[in-house]
Structures are given as structure tokens and as C-alpha cells.
Coordinates of C-alpha atoms and ligand atoms in Angstrom, one line a residue:
M1 CA 84.9 105.2 41.7
S2 CA 84.3 107.3 44.8
G3 CA 80.7 106.0 44.6
H4 CA 82.0 102.4 45.2
K5 CA 83.9 103.6 48.2
L6 CA 80.9 105.5 49.8
L7 CA 78.8 102.5 49.2
F8 CA 81.3 100.0 50.8
S9 CA 82.2 102.5 53.8
G10 CA 78.2 102.8 54.3
L11 CA 78.1 99.0 54.2
K12 CA 80.5 98.5 57.0
L13 CA 78.8 100.8 59.3
W14 CA 75.7 99.6 58.8
T15 CA 75.7 95.8 58.7
S16 CA 78.2 94.6 61.4
G17 CA 79.2 91.7 59.0
S18 CA 75.7 90.6 57.8
C19 CA 76.3 91.8 54.3
R20 CA 79.3 90.8 52.2
W21 CA 80.8 92.5 49.1
T22 CA 81.2 89.8 46.5
G23 CA 83.9 91.4 44.7
R24 CA 82.5 89.7 41.3
H25 CA 81.1 93.0 40.1
H26 CA 82.1 96.5 39.8
D27 CA 79.4 98.5 40.7
G28 CA 76.7 98.4 43.3
V29 CA 73.8 99.5 41.2
N30 CA 71.6 96.8 39.9
R31 CA 71.2 97.5 36.3
R32 CA 68.9 94.6 35.3
G33 CA 66.6 94.4 38.4
K34 CA 68.5 91.5 39.6
A35 CA 70.4 91.0 43.0
A36 CA 74.1 91.6 41.6
S37 CA 76.8 92.9 43.8
F38 CA 75.9 92.4 47.2
S39 CA 74.7 88.9 46.8
S40 CA 74.4 87.9 50.6
C41 CA 72.8 91.0 52.1
S42 CA 70.3 90.2 54.7
P43 CA 67.0 91.3 53.4
K44 CA 65.8 94.1 56.2
V45 CA 62.0 94.0 56.4
C46 CA 59.8 96.3 58.6
I47 CA 56.3 95.6 59.3
V48 CA 54.0 98.1 60.6
G49 CA 51.4 97.0 63.2
G50 CA 51.8 94.2 65.5
G51 CA 48.5 92.8 65.1
P52 CA 47.7 89.2 63.5
A53 CA 48.4 90.4 60.1
G54 CA 51.9 91.6 61.2
F55 CA 52.9 88.7 63.3
Y56 CA 51.5 86.1 60.5
T57 CA 53.5 88.2 58.0
A58 CA 56.7 88.2 59.9
Q59 CA 56.3 84.2 60.7
H60 CA 55.9 83.4 56.9
L61 CA 58.9 85.7 56.1
I62 CA 61.2 84.0 58.9
K63 CA 60.3 80.7 57.8
A64 CA 60.5 81.1 53.8
R65 CA 63.9 82.6 53.9
Q66 CA 66.9 82.0 56.4
D67 CA 68.4 85.5 55.7
V68 CA 65.5 87.7 56.2
E69 CA 65.5 90.1 59.3
V70 CA 62.1 91.4 60.3
D71 CA 61.2 94.4 62.7
V72 CA 57.8 94.8 63.8
Y73 CA 56.5 98.5 64.7
E74 CA 53.6 98.8 66.9
R75 CA 51.6 102.0 67.9
L76 CA 50.7 100.9 71.4
P77 CA 53.3 99.5 74.2
V78 CA 51.5 96.3 74.0
P79 CA 51.3 94.1 71.2
F80 CA 48.6 91.7 69.3
G81 CA 46.1 94.4 67.9
L82 CA 42.7 93.3 67.8
V83 CA 43.3 89.6 69.7
R84 CA 43.8 91.9 72.9
F85 CA 41.5 94.7 72.0
G86 CA 38.7 93.3 69.7
V87 CA 38.2 89.8 70.4
A88 CA 35.6 89.2 73.2
P89 CA 36.7 88.4 76.8
D90 CA 34.5 85.3 76.8
H91 CA 36.2 84.1 74.0
P92 CA 39.6 83.3 75.5
E93 CA 40.2 80.0 73.1
V94 CA 40.5 82.6 70.5
K95 CA 43.3 84.5 72.1
N96 CA 45.5 81.4 72.1
V97 CA 47.2 82.7 68.7
I98 CA 49.1 85.1 70.9
N99 CA 51.3 81.8 71.8
T100 CA 52.3 81.6 68.1
F101 CA 52.9 85.6 67.8
T102 CA 55.2 85.4 70.9
Q103 CA 57.1 82.4 69.3
T104 CA 57.5 84.7 66.3
A105 CA 58.4 87.8 68.3
K106 CA 61.2 86.0 70.3
H107 CA 62.8 84.6 67.2
S108 CA 66.2 85.5 66.8
R109 CA 65.6 87.4 63.2
C110 CA 62.5 89.1 64.7
S111 CA 62.3 92.3 66.8
F112 CA 59.3 94.1 68.3
Y113 CA 59.3 97.8 68.5
G114 CA 56.0 99.0 70.6
N115 CA 55.2 102.7 71.5
V116 CA 56.0 103.7 67.8
N117 CA 53.3 105.3 66.1
V118 CA 54.4 105.3 62.2
G119 CA 53.1 108.2 60.3
K120 CA 53.9 110.5 63.2
D121 CA 57.1 109.4 65.2
V122 CA 58.5 108.1 62.1
S123 CA 57.2 108.4 58.3
V124 CA 56.5 105.3 55.7
E125 CA 59.5 107.0 53.6
E126 CA 61.9 106.9 56.5
L127 CA 61.1 103.3 56.9
Q128 CA 61.4 102.8 53.4
Q129 CA 64.9 104.3 53.5
A130 CA 65.9 102.2 56.2
Y131 CA 64.6 99.0 55.0
H132 CA 64.6 96.9 51.8
A133 CA 60.9 96.4 52.0
V134 CA 58.0 97.7 54.3
V135 CA 54.8 95.7 54.8
L136 CA 51.8 97.9 56.3
S137 CA 49.6 95.7 58.6
Y138 CA 48.3 98.5 60.6
G139 CA 44.7 97.3 60.4
A140 CA 41.4 99.3 60.6
E141 CA 41.2 101.6 63.2
G142 CA 38.5 103.9 62.1
N143 CA 34.6 103.0 62.0
R144 CA 31.9 103.7 59.5
S145 CA 29.2 105.8 60.9
M146 CA 25.4 105.5 60.2
G147 CA 25.3 109.1 58.7
V148 CA 21.8 109.9 60.3
P149 CA 20.9 112.9 62.2
G150 CA 21.2 112.6 66.1
E151 CA 24.1 110.4 65.8
D152 CA 26.2 112.5 68.1
L153 CA 23.7 112.3 70.9
A154 CA 24.5 111.0 74.3
G155 CA 23.8 107.3 74.3
V156 CA 25.0 106.5 70.8
Y157 CA 28.2 104.7 70.6
S158 CA 30.1 102.6 67.8
A159 CA 30.9 99.2 68.4
K160 CA 34.4 100.1 67.9
D161 CA 34.6 102.2 70.9
F162 CA 32.4 100.1 73.1
V163 CA 34.3 97.0 72.5
G164 CA 37.4 99.2 73.1
W165 CA 36.1 100.3 76.1
Y166 CA 35.2 96.8 77.9
N167 CA 38.5 95.4 76.3
G168 CA 40.9 98.2 77.9
L169 CA 41.6 100.1 74.7
P170 CA 43.3 103.2 76.2
S171 CA 41.7 105.9 73.7
C172 CA 38.3 104.2 75.0
R173 CA 38.9 104.3 78.7
Q174 CA 36.7 107.5 79.5
L175 CA 33.8 106.1 77.4
S176 CA 31.7 105.2 80.4
P177 CA 28.7 104.2 78.4
D178 CA 25.3 105.1 80.0
L179 CA 23.7 101.8 80.7
S180 CA 20.6 102.9 82.8
C181 CA 18.1 102.2 80.0
E182 CA 16.1 99.1 79.3
T183 CA 16.4 98.7 75.6
A184 CA 19.5 98.7 73.7
V185 CA 19.5 98.6 69.8
V186 CA 22.7 97.6 67.9
T187 CA 22.8 98.4 64.1
G188 CA 24.4 95.7 62.1
Q189 CA 24.2 92.1 62.2
G190 CA 27.9 90.7 62.1
N191 CA 29.8 89.0 64.8
V192 CA 30.8 92.3 66.2
A193 CA 27.1 93.3 66.8
L194 CA 26.7 89.9 68.3
D195 CA 29.8 90.2 70.7
V196 CA 28.3 93.6 71.6
A197 CA 24.7 92.0 72.4
R198 CA 26.2 89.2 74.4
I199 CA 28.5 91.2 76.5
L200 CA 25.3 93.7 77.3
L201 CA 23.2 90.7 78.3
C202 CA 25.8 88.3 79.8
P203 CA 25.5 87.0 83.5
I204 CA 28.1 89.1 85.2
D205 CA 29.5 85.8 86.8
I206 CA 30.5 84.6 83.7
L207 CA 32.2 87.8 82.8
K208 CA 33.9 88.4 86.2
K209 CA 36.1 85.3 85.2
T210 CA 37.3 86.8 82.0
D211 CA 39.6 89.3 81.3
I212 CA 37.2 92.2 80.6
T213 CA 38.4 95.4 82.5
Q214 CA 37.3 95.9 86.1
P215 CA 35.7 99.4 85.1
A216 CA 33.5 97.6 82.6
L217 CA 32.6 94.9 84.7
E218 CA 31.4 97.3 87.2
A219 CA 29.5 99.1 84.9
L220 CA 27.6 96.1 83.3
A221 CA 26.9 94.8 86.9
E222 CA 25.0 98.1 87.3
S223 CA 23.5 97.8 83.9
H224 CA 19.7 98.4 83.6
V225 CA 19.7 97.0 80.0
R226 CA 17.3 93.9 79.6
R227 CA 16.5 93.9 76.1
V228 CA 18.8 94.2 73.0
L229 CA 17.6 94.4 69.4
I230 CA 19.9 93.5 66.6
V231 CA 18.8 95.6 63.5
G232 CA 20.0 94.8 59.8
R233 CA 18.7 96.2 56.4
R234 CA 18.3 93.0 54.7
G235 CA 16.7 89.6 55.9
P236 CA 17.5 86.4 57.8
I237 CA 19.4 84.8 54.8
Q238 CA 21.7 87.8 54.6
V239 CA 22.9 88.0 58.3
A240 CA 26.7 88.6 58.4
C241 CA 27.5 86.7 61.8
T242 CA 28.5 83.2 61.8
I243 CA 26.6 80.0 63.5
K244 CA 29.1 80.0 66.6
E245 CA 28.0 83.5 67.5
L246 CA 24.8 82.9 67.0
R247 CA 24.4 79.6 69.0
E248 CA 26.2 81.6 71.8
M249 CA 23.7 83.9 71.9
V250 CA 20.6 81.4 71.5
N251 CA 22.1 79.4 74.6
L252 CA 23.2 82.7 76.6
R253 CA 21.9 82.1 80.2
D254 CA 19.0 84.2 81.5
T255 CA 18.0 85.3 78.1
R256 CA 15.5 84.6 75.7
P257 CA 14.9 85.2 72.0
E258 CA 12.4 87.6 70.8
M259 CA 11.9 87.4 67.0
M260 CA 9.1 88.5 64.6
A261 CA 7.6 85.4 62.7
A262 CA 6.8 87.6 59.6
D263 CA 10.4 88.1 59.0
F264 CA 10.9 84.6 58.0
E265 CA 8.2 84.3 55.2
G266 CA 9.5 82.3 52.6
V267 CA 13.0 81.5 54.4
T268 CA 12.1 77.7 55.0
E269 CA 11.4 77.5 51.2
A270 CA 14.7 79.2 50.2
L271 CA 16.9 76.7 52.5
K272 CA 17.4 74.0 49.8
D273 CA 19.4 76.3 47.6
L274 CA 21.7 77.7 50.1
P275 CA 25.4 76.7 50.5
R276 CA 26.0 74.4 53.6
P277 CA 27.6 77.0 56.1
R278 CA 24.7 79.6 55.3
K279 CA 22.0 77.0 55.3
R280 CA 23.1 75.6 58.9
L281 CA 23.1 79.2 60.2
T282 CA 19.4 80.0 58.8
E283 CA 18.2 76.4 59.9
L284 CA 19.2 77.7 63.7
M285 CA 17.8 81.1 63.0
L286 CA 14.2 79.4 61.9
K287 CA 14.7 77.0 64.7
T288 CA 15.0 79.9 67.3
A289 CA 12.2 82.0 65.8
L290 CA 9.6 79.6 64.9
E291 CA 9.8 76.3 66.5
T292 CA 8.1 75.7 70.0
P293 CA 10.9 74.3 72.2
E294 CA 10.8 71.4 74.2
E295 CA 9.8 71.5 77.8
K296 CA 13.3 72.2 79.3
E297 CA 14.2 74.9 77.1
R298 CA 10.6 76.4 77.4
E299 CA 11.2 76.5 81.0
R300 CA 14.5 78.1 80.6
R301 CA 13.3 80.9 78.1
N302 CA 10.1 81.5 80.7
K303 CA 12.4 82.0 83.5
A304 CA 14.7 84.4 81.7
S305 CA 14.9 88.1 82.8
R306 CA 16.6 89.3 79.5
T307 CA 15.7 89.5 75.6
W308 CA 17.4 89.6 72.6
G309 CA 16.2 89.8 69.1
F310 CA 16.9 90.4 65.2
R311 CA 15.1 93.0 63.7
F312 CA 15.3 92.4 59.8
F313 CA 14.3 94.8 57.0
R314 CA 15.2 97.9 59.0
S315 CA 17.7 100.9 58.4
P316 CA 18.3 103.5 60.9
V317 CA 17.2 106.8 59.5
E318 CA 17.2 109.0 62.8
I319 CA 18.3 108.9 66.4
L320 CA 15.4 110.4 68.4
A321 CA 16.1 112.6 71.2
D322 CA 14.5 113.3 74.5
P323 CA 12.4 116.4 75.2
D324 CA 15.8 118.2 76.7
H325 CA 17.4 117.1 73.1
K326 CA 20.4 116.0 75.2
R327 CA 19.8 112.2 75.2
T328 CA 18.8 109.3 73.0
A329 CA 15.4 108.4 73.5
G330 CA 14.8 106.0 70.5
I331 CA 15.6 105.3 67.0
R332 CA 13.5 105.7 63.8
L333 CA 13.9 102.9 61.5
A334 CA 12.9 102.9 57.9
V335 CA 11.2 99.5 56.8
N336 CA 12.6 97.7 53.8
R337 CA 12.0 95.3 51.3
L338 CA 14.4 92.9 49.4
E339 CA 14.9 93.2 45.6
G340 CA 16.7 90.0 44.1
S341 CA 17.6 87.2 46.5
G342 CA 20.5 85.5 48.4
D343 CA 23.6 87.4 48.9
A344 CA 23.0 89.9 46.0
S345 CA 19.8 91.2 47.4
R346 CA 19.3 94.8 47.8
A347 CA 17.4 96.4 50.6
V348 CA 15.1 99.0 49.1
L349 CA 13.0 101.5 51.1
T350 CA 9.1 101.0 51.4
G351 CA 8.5 104.5 52.6
E352 CA 7.1 103.2 56.0
V353 CA 9.1 104.2 59.3
E354 CA 9.1 102.7 62.9
D355 CA 10.0 104.2 66.0
V356 CA 11.8 101.9 68.8
T357 CA 12.1 103.3 72.3
C358 CA 15.7 102.9 73.5
G359 CA 18.2 104.7 75.5
L360 CA 21.2 103.2 73.8
V361 CA 22.1 102.7 70.3
I362 CA 25.4 101.2 69.1
S363 CA 26.5 101.2 65.6
S364 CA 28.2 98.2 64.5
I365 CA 28.1 98.6 60.7
G366 CA 31.9 98.0 60.2
Y367 CA 35.6 99.1 61.2
K368 CA 37.4 101.2 58.3
S369 CA 41.2 101.4 57.6
L370 CA 42.6 105.0 57.6
P371 CA 45.5 106.6 55.5
I372 CA 48.7 107.1 57.9
D373 CA 51.0 108.7 55.7
P374 CA 50.4 110.8 52.7
S375 CA 53.2 109.0 50.7
V376 CA 51.2 106.0 50.8
P377 CA 48.6 105.4 47.8
F378 CA 45.2 105.0 49.7
D379 CA 41.7 103.9 48.2
Q380 CA 39.3 106.4 49.9
R381 CA 36.3 104.6 48.6
K382 CA 37.1 101.1 49.7
A383 CA 39.4 102.3 52.7
I384 CA 42.3 99.8 51.8
V385 CA 45.8 100.4 50.5
P386 CA 45.5 99.3 46.7
N387 CA 47.5 96.3 46.3
N388 CA 47.8 93.3 44.0
M389 CA 48.5 90.1 46.2
G390 CA 49.7 92.3 48.8
R391 CA 52.1 94.3 46.6
V392 CA 51.2 98.0 46.9
Q393 CA 50.3 99.4 43.6
Q394 CA 53.1 101.7 42.0
A395 CA 55.2 101.6 45.3
A396 CA 58.1 99.4 44.8
G397 CA 59.3 97.7 48.1
L398 CA 55.9 98.6 49.7
Y399 CA 53.4 95.6 50.9
C400 CA 50.4 95.2 52.9
S401 CA 48.5 92.5 54.6
G402 CA 45.5 92.1 57.1
W403 CA 42.6 94.1 57.3
L404 CA 44.5 97.0 55.5
K405 CA 44.7 94.9 52.5
T406 CA 41.5 93.4 52.3
G407 CA 39.2 95.4 54.3
P408 CA 37.6 94.9 57.8
T409 CA 36.2 91.6 57.2
G410 CA 37.1 88.0 58.4
V411 CA 38.4 86.0 61.2
I412 CA 42.0 85.5 62.3
A413 CA 42.3 82.5 60.0
T414 CA 41.1 84.4 57.1
T415 CA 43.9 87.3 58.1
M416 CA 46.5 84.5 58.7
N417 CA 45.9 83.5 55.1
N418 CA 45.8 86.8 53.5
S419 CA 49.2 87.5 55.5
F420 CA 50.9 84.5 54.3
D421 CA 50.1 85.5 50.7
T422 CA 51.5 88.9 51.2
A423 CA 54.5 87.2 52.6
R424 CA 54.9 84.9 49.8
S425 CA 54.7 87.9 47.2
L426 CA 57.5 89.5 49.1
V427 CA 59.8 86.2 48.9
E428 CA 58.7 86.0 45.5
D429 CA 60.3 89.3 44.7
L430 CA 63.2 88.7 46.7
D431 CA 64.0 85.3 45.2
S432 CA 63.3 86.9 41.6
G433 CA 65.4 90.0 42.2
T434 CA 62.5 92.2 41.6
L435 CA 63.2 93.4 45.1
V436 CA 66.6 95.0 45.1
V437 CA 68.7 94.1 48.2
S438 CA 72.1 94.4 46.8
A439 CA 72.7 97.7 48.8
A440 CA 72.7 97.3 52.9
K441 CA 69.9 98.9 54.6
P442 CA 70.6 100.1 58.3
G443 CA 67.2 98.8 59.5
S444 CA 66.4 99.4 63.2
Q445 CA 69.8 101.1 63.7
S446 CA 68.9 104.2 61.9
I447 CA 65.2 104.2 62.8
S448 CA 66.1 104.0 66.7
A449 CA 68.4 106.8 66.3
L450 CA 65.8 108.8 64.8
L451 CA 63.2 107.9 67.3
D452 CA 65.8 108.8 70.0
K453 CA 66.2 112.4 68.5
R454 CA 62.5 112.7 68.5
G455 CA 62.2 111.6 72.4
V456 CA 60.1 108.3 71.5
K457 CA 61.4 105.3 73.5
P458 CA 60.1 102.1 71.9
V459 CA 59.0 99.2 74.2
L460 CA 60.6 95.9 73.2
F461 CA 59.0 92.5 73.6
S462 CA 60.9 91.7 76.7
D463 CA 59.3 95.2 78.2
W464 CA 55.8 94.0 76.8
E465 CA 56.5 90.6 78.9
K466 CA 57.3 92.7 82.1
I467 CA 53.8 94.1 81.3
D468 CA 52.1 90.9 80.9
I469 CA 53.4 89.8 84.3
V470 CA 52.1 92.7 85.9
E471 CA 48.6 92.0 84.2
M472 CA 48.5 88.3 85.0
K473 CA 49.3 89.2 88.6
Q474 CA 46.6 91.6 89.0
G475 CA 44.3 89.1 87.4
E476 CA 45.2 86.3 89.4
A477 CA 44.5 88.4 92.8
I478 CA 40.9 88.8 91.7
G479 CA 40.3 85.6 90.0
K480 CA 40.8 86.7 86.5
P481 CA 43.1 85.7 83.9
R482 CA 44.3 89.2 83.5
E483 CA 43.6 92.5 84.7
K484 CA 44.8 94.9 81.8
L485 CA 46.7 98.2 82.2
L486 CA 44.3 101.2 80.8
T487 CA 46.5 103.8 80.1
V488 CA 49.9 104.2 77.9
E489 CA 51.4 106.0 81.2
E490 CA 50.9 102.7 83.2
M491 CA 52.1 100.5 80.4
L492 CA 55.3 102.7 80.1
L493 CA 56.0 102.7 83.6
E494 CA 55.8 99.0 83.9
A495 CA 57.8 98.5 80.8
R496 CA 60.8 101.0 82.1
K497 CA 60.9 99.2 85.6
Ligands
FAD1 P1 44.8 94.5 63.9 O1 44.3 93.2 64.7 O2 44.0 95.7 64.0 O3 46.1 94.9 64.2 C1 46.7 96.0 63.6 C2 47.8 96.7 64.7 O4 48.3 97.9 64.2 C3 47.3 97.3 66.1 O5 47.9 96.6 67.0 C4 47.5 98.6 65.9 O6 47.7 99.2 67.4 C5 48.8 98.6 65.0 N1 48.7 100.0 64.4 C6 47.5 101.0 64.0 N2 48.0 102.2 63.5 C7 49.3 102.0 63.5 C8 50.4 102.8 63.3 N3 50.0 104.3 63.0 N4 51.8 102.5 63.6 C9 52.0 101.4 64.1 N5 51.0 100.4 64.5 C10 49.7 100.8 64.0 N6 38.4 87.0 64.7 C11 38.4 85.6 65.2 O7 39.1 84.7 64.6 N7 37.8 85.3 66.6 C12 36.9 86.3 67.0 O8 36.2 86.1 68.2 C13 37.2 87.7 66.6 N8 36.5 88.6 67.3 C14 36.7 89.9 67.0 C15 36.0 90.9 67.5 C16 35.8 92.4 67.0 C17 35.3 93.3 67.9 C18 36.8 92.6 65.9 C19 37.0 94.0 65.4 C20 37.3 91.6 65.3 C21 37.2 90.3 65.6 N9 37.9 89.2 65.0 C22 37.9 87.9 65.5 C23 38.9 89.6 63.8 C24 40.3 89.5 64.0 O9 40.3 90.4 65.2 C25 40.9 90.4 62.6 O10 40.7 89.3 61.6 C26 42.5 90.5 63.0 O11 42.7 91.1 64.2 C27 42.8 91.5 62.0 O12 44.2 91.7 62.0 P2 45.0 92.9 61.5 O13 46.5 92.9 62.1 O14 44.6 93.3 60.1 O15 44.3 94.2 62.3

């Protein structure tokens, strides 16, 4: 009896009318796993991470159920994750997804709380107490290291940090990469590796019309890098990049390709068995590497002052130091051969090695999710939260989406689909009563109080819009679409004006 009273008074405190006691049942406890007594409670869902996964999950939840309320918690004072801090500055069309995310953030049943570091400012358990469901969508903020001697020498960077630096990620502001050498080696042959190579070689007059940060633009304008080698352990048929990125590289102004014909042995013969997208990509690579270009293109290539090329069948084994043992002077590569064919083929060491002189090494062998809270199951080997269609295993009410769910692969459209799938799982659980919403939950009300006690002041979406305006004005003044604020302090200052 007293239990009912407590529950009821608690309800009044928390819900300001959004949850109605139906009076049809005498207990607020769900015995059959079905929504029973509080049939019209608004399900309160919390999403951790304001990147594409977070916003797409929120979008689908809001659309699928008219009663769901969604709060998005984001570590940084600014939203959109890798759309802001990953996507290359010369890919502005990719960033148009921000318009859809903004619509979601401004929906009456969605709220954004930036500047909240989940796992530090508030725990996942606390969020679970405050919400009926928690969706983890915090991406993949770590990176895989090459694990070779010399990796900590000056002149070696992870692609994650390098990309963060030119895109204005506050934690990478101080990177100031040394671009005084002529040759750079990028290890890895995915789209991120090609982004890095392209930015290193891109003519400055193209970059200066993008939202690349001003310090990066100035450093690149002074850069001595003229040659970028993109190294992969397997062959041309196994590269992980897509045709759009390869085509951009092939057509990049003032550059010419520098490939090794021997790497393409047997590739023409293998073409016929490749699936269509892979076939088109390989054809472009073959054409670039082996065919004599027509006159106009020949002329363009002859005039180019910079070169780029793939180096296939090579794995990094050591970063070589200069005589003072301080800086990178080169990279030692093991020469591989392939066992098996197609995607399933394996690189096997031949015992041969090859040294390449270079002053800059950027390792682009993958991002990696990290655990943020000891209460959440985490698969260390796969570096993901173990899940079944987005339902975190053995953790009722906990879900995941985006790169944290699948691992760090795929474009924004892939992330969208897997986030919609997670939202569908959550809606299914609501509809079936597996996810119990009979008891009212306080949602942001109790979390805001907790954060306040801990001295954390969230940045709302309307605060971000103030930052947005400042950045666009700063950009406009120098002919760029945006000039980003580079520190959390500056962002908070503008947000609170
Ligand atoms: P993220 O985008 O990383 O978002 C995760 C969010 O969670 C971030 O905002 C982060 O700050 C936040 N977060 C992290 N930890 C916490 C915490 N403890 N508490 C609260 N919030 C937290 N795709 C394309 O389609 N086109 C491209 O051109 C393209 N370029 C890319 C370039 C690079 C360099 C990279 C790495 C990826 C690129 N992608 C591109 C892929 C695309 O960015 C991803 O598919 C997508 O961003 C993954 O979304 P996500 O939400 O899972 O992760």
C-alpha cells in the first residue's frame, strides 16, 4: 500500500502530467513483462553521443512513436561528431546531413545537452535510472596503432589526430605536424588514408575556400611535402577505399600518380570475377597505373609538381630514426605476398624488407571504440559493445548504434541504416512491453540536477546555434564557409553569451 503511494507521489514529482495513472490495476509493478498500470507513460530515451548515429537513432524513434521523448548527451559543446571533425573540408556536400540532424534536434520531443562527458560527468547507470532506455552512440574515438618500433618518434602521427588537427578537434589543436619533409608515407589504404593524402597534396587555393582551420591552412601553405605514398599490406584488388575518393586523387590538380606496374600482375585477368563496385574501382586503378594517358592528361601530369602513389604488398615493421634518434627519417616495410584470392586473401611475409626515406608517417589503419563506463559490456577484441540488432547483450534497456555497434567502418549512410535498425529494435521492445515503461522516469530533470551539483553546465542546441553563427561570420570575413572555434573554452564562452 505504502509502495503505491510512494510510486504515485514520485510520479507527480517527475512527470508534469505526461504520465497518467490508469487506475485499472492495483500495482505499478510489471509481473508479466508487459506495460500494465501506467499505460500512458511517455517513454524517455537517452542517447549518448551527438554524431550521425545519435541523431539518426533519435530521428527514427521520434518518427516511429508519437510519445517518445529523446535527450541526446554529447561530450563536446558542439554537435555532429565526425561530420564536423572527420569528414574532409573539401567534401562540403557530405556535411549537408547536418540540416537533417538540426531538424531532429529542434523537434519538440528532442533535446540536446552538449558539454556532458558520459562516463565522467554522469555514469551510464545514473542515466539508466533516469531513463527507460539508454542508447550508446558515442562512436570510435581511439585509434589502432601500428605496433612497430619507432612509432613514438617525432614525425609519426595517427590519421585520427592529423584529421582532428585540420578539422579543428580541440584535443588535436596542439599537434602542429612537421611538414618540412618532401616524402610522407600513409599506412592504410582506406578512405581516411586517401583523405589525408589528398589534404597533404591539395593546392592551397582549393583548401582556403573550405572550412579547414586557419592554422592548418597556414601550415599546409608552408608544407614541403611533395610526394605521398599510400602503403597497404595486400594488393590492388583488396584496397579499402571507394571509387569517389580514388577518382578525386587521380584528378587532383598539380599531382601525378606514381605506381609500380609490377604490383598489377594478374589484376587484369581477375577483373571479370569481381563484383561490380570492386570491378569499377580496380579498372580505374589499372587505367591510372598502366595506361598511357591521352595528350591533355599527359601534359597535365608532366607539369605536376607533386606525386602520389599506392605501394602494395607492404607492411610497416619499423619507423627509422635520424642519427640523433629524435625524428623520423624513414620507414622499413616488409614485402608480402598474397595467399588466397579476393577479399579473403591473406598477406604473408616474404622475408624481404625495403626502406623508404620519409620525414612524415601517418598511420591510418583504423579508428577504435573505447569503453567509457565499467558497467557496460565491452568486447575488447572487436572493440565494440556486444549487441544483437542494437540490443546490448545481457543489459536490459541498453542499446547501441553507429560505429560503437558495428566497428569503425562504413559511410554516413551505413551509419544511418544501422542506427535506424537499433531504433527499430527499441520500438519493437516498447511495443511488445519487453521494455518496461510503466514506472515514470525523471529523464533530464534528475540528470540536470546531478550535473549542476557536479559543476557541469550543459550546452543546449540553442547555445550551439550561437557558436554556429559566430563561426560562420568568422568564415565569411575570410571567404570560407566557416572558421571553427578551436578550444572548448572559446566554444563555452560563445555559448553562454
Ligand atoms: P561519431 O561521428 O564519432 O559520433 C560520436 C559522437 O559521440 C561524437 O560527437 C563524440 O564527441 C561523442 N562522444 C564520444 N564520447 C562521448 C562520451 N563519453 N559522452 C558523450 N558523447 C561522447 N562518411 C561519409 O559518408 N562521407 C565522408 O566523406 C566521410 N568521411 C570521413 C572521414 C573520416 C576521417 C572518418 C573517420 C569518417 C568519415 N566518414 C565519412 C564516416 C562517418 O563519419 C561515420 O560513418 C559516422 O560519423 C559514424 O557516426 P557515429 O555517430 O557512430 O560516430
